[in-house]
XYZ file of C-alpha atoms in Angstrom:
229
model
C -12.653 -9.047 12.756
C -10.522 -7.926 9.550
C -8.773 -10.078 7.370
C -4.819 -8.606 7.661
C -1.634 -9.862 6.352
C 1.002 -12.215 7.906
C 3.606 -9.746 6.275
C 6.564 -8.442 8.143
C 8.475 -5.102 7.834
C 10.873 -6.593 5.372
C 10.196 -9.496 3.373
C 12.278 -11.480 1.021
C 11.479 -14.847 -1.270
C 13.409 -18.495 -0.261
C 13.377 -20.490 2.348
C 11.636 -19.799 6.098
C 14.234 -18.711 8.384
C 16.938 -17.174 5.423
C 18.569 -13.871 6.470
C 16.173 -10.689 5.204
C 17.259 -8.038 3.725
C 19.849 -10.096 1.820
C 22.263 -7.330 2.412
C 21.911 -3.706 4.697
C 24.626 -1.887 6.696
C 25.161 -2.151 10.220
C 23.407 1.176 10.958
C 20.634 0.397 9.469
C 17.328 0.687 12.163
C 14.228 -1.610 11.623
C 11.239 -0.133 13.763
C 7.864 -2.446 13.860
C 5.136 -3.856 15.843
C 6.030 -6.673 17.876
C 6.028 -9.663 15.544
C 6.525 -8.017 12.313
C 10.178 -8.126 11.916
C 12.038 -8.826 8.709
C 11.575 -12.222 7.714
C 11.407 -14.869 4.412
C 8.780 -16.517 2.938
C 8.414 -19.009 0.324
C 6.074 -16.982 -1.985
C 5.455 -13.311 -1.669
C 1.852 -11.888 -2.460
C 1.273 -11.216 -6.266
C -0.301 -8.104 -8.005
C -2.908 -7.992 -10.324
C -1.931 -4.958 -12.878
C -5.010 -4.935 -14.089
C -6.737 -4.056 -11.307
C -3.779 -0.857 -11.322
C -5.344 0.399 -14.881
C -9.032 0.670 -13.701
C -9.976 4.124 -12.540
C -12.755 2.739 -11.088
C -10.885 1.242 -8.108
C -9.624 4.802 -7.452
C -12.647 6.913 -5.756
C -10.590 9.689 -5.961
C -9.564 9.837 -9.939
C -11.751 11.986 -11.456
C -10.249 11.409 -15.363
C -7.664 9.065 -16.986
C -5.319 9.238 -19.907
C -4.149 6.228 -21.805
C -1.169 6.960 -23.865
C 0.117 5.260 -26.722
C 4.011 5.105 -26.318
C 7.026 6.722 -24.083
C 6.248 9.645 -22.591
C 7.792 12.225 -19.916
C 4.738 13.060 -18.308
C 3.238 16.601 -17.029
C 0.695 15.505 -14.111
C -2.408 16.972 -12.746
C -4.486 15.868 -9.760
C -6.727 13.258 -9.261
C -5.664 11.272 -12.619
C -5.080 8.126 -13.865
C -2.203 7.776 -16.563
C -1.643 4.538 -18.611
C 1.838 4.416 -20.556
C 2.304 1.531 -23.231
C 6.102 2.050 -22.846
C 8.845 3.864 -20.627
C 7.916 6.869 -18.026
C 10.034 9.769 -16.623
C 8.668 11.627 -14.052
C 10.320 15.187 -13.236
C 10.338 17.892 -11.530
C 6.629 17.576 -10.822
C 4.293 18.436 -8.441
C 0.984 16.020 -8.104
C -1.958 15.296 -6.029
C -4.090 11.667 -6.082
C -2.496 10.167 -9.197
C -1.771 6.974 -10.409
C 0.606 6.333 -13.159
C 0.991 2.726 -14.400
C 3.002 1.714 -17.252
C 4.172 -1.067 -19.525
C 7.672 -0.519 -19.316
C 10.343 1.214 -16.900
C 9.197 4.719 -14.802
C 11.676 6.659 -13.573
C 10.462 9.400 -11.249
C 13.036 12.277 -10.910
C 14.410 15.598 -10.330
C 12.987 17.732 -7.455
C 9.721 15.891 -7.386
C 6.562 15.448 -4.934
C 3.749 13.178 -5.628
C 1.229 13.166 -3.179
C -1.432 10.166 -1.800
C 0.073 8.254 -5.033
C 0.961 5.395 -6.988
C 3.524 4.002 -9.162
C 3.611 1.028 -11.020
C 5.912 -0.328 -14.118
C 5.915 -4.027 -15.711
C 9.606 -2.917 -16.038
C 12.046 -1.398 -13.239
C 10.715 1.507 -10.931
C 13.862 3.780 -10.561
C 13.170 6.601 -7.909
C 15.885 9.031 -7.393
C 16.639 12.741 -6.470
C 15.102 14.905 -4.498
C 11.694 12.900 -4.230
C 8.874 12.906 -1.888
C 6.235 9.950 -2.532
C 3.494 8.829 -0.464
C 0.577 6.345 -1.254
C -2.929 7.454 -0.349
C -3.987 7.545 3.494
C -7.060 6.520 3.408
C -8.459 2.853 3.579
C -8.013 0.642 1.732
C -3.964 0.778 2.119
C -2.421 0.908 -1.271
C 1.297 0.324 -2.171
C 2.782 3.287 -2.777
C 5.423 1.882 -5.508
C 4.938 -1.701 -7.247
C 6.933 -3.154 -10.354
C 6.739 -6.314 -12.067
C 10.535 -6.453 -12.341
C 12.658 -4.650 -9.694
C 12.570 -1.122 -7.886
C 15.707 1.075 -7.564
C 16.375 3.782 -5.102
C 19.008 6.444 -4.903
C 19.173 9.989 -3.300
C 17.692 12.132 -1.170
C 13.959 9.967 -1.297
C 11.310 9.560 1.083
C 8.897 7.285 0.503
C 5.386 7.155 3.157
C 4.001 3.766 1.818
C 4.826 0.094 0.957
C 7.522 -0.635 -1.594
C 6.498 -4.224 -4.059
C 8.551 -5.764 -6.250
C 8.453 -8.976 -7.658
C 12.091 -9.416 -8.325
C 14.418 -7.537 -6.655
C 14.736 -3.687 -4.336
C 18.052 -2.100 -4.072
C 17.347 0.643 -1.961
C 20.378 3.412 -0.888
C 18.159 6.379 0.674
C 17.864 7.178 4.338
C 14.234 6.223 5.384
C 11.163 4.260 3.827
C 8.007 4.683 5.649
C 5.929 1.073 5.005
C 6.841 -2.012 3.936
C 9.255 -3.557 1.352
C 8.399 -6.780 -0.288
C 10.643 -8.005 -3.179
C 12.284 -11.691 -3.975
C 15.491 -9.669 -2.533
C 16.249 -6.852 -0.618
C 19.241 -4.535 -0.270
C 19.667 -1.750 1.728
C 22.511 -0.637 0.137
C 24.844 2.616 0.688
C 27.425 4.087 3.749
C 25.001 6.031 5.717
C 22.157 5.397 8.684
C 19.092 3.906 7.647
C 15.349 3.703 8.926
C 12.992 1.530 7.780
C 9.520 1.724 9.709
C 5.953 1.535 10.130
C 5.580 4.477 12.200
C 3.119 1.919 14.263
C 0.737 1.730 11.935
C -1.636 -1.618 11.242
C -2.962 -0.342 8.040
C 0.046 -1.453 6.683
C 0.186 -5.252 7.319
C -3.815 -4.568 5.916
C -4.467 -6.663 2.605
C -3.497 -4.453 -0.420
C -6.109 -3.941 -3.183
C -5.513 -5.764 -6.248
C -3.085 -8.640 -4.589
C -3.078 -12.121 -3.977
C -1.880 -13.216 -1.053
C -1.010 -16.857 -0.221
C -2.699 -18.768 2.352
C 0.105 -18.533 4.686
C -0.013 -14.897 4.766
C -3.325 -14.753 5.479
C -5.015 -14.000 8.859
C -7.444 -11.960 10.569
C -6.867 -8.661 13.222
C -10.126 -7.564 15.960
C -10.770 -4.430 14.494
C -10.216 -1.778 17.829
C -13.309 -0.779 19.176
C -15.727 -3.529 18.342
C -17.531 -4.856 20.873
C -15.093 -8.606 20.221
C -12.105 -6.504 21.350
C -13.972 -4.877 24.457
C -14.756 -8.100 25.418
């Protein structure tokens, strides 16, 4: 037995039962495990950005840099940045990073980040020709999280949950994981997929959250002897 979250594929903030996402097109195709569909709760879980500074929750960081003010940022792999201020991210190519900042990140340009994660006190704006995926292994962390809102234009694929706690306006094609904001809009003309590719670890409890009682429960983990029985 695991403890998992009550979470669904979409989730919005306000009362049980509201419509979630507040707003998407009418070609827009939500693929999830049976009882995990969109839905609204009173309270969403809440990060701990703390916990997103410490390179030793990251097994796989092997040095950190803690920067004193804005800062476009030239990446290598397996590192943790800190930013005390605004980020751009472009044109980059990056393996098993985390970048956290104080302010707003915007990651850019023809960019892939790799088994990552971004996180901004201020707006996370994502847009271009971007390729962003949190890491694989367990635990399952988010692979974008803001204190304020996240913003998504372009030609973007994200492999990985989305967190905000106010707001996501979201206008590319696909997300692969889980969005989680007060609101969500899945805005823009074209076809839309937003999935979990059948995958549990996502509705798994994310490092460095708190999750309310109500969205707490507990999964068999497959292959135990509880499940065979």
């Amino acid at each position: 037995v695991r403890a998992v979250s009550r979470l669904g594929l979409i989730n919005c903030e306000g009362a049980v039962g509201d419509v979630c996402p507040d707003d998407a097109n009418e070609k827009t195709l939500f693929e999830s495990f049976e009882g995990s569909e969109p839905k609204t709760d009173v309270e969403n879980p809440l990060v701990n950005e703390a916990f997103y500074r410490n390179l030793t929750n990251f097994p796989w960081i092997k040095a950190a840099y803690y920067l004193p003010g804005k800062a476009r940022l030239e990446l290598e792999d397996n590192t943790l940045y800190f930013v005390r201020g605004d980020v751009l991210i472009r044109n980059m190519r990056a393996r098993q990073v985390v970048i956290s900042s104080t302010g707003d990140v915007r990651v850019a340009g023809d960019t892939e980040l790799t088994e990552a994660i971004v996180i901004g006190q201020g707006e996370v704006q994502v847009e271009g020709n971007v390729t962003l995926t949190a890491p694989l292994t367990p635990p399952t962390y988010p692979a974008v999280i803001s204190a304020t809102s996240v913003w998504g234009a372009g030609d973007v694929e994200v492999g990985g949950t989305i967190y905000a706690a106010g707001p996501i306006t979201w206008r590319p094609d696909e997300v692969h994981g889980l969005l989680i904001g007060s609101e969500v809009f899945l805005t823009g003309p074209w076809s839309k997929l937003v999935t979990d590719d059948e995958d549990a670890s996502f509705y798994d409890l994310m490092p460095g959250f708190e999750y309310p009682d109500a969205l707490k429960t507990t999964a068999i983990v497959p292959g135990t002897w509880r499940e065979l029985n």
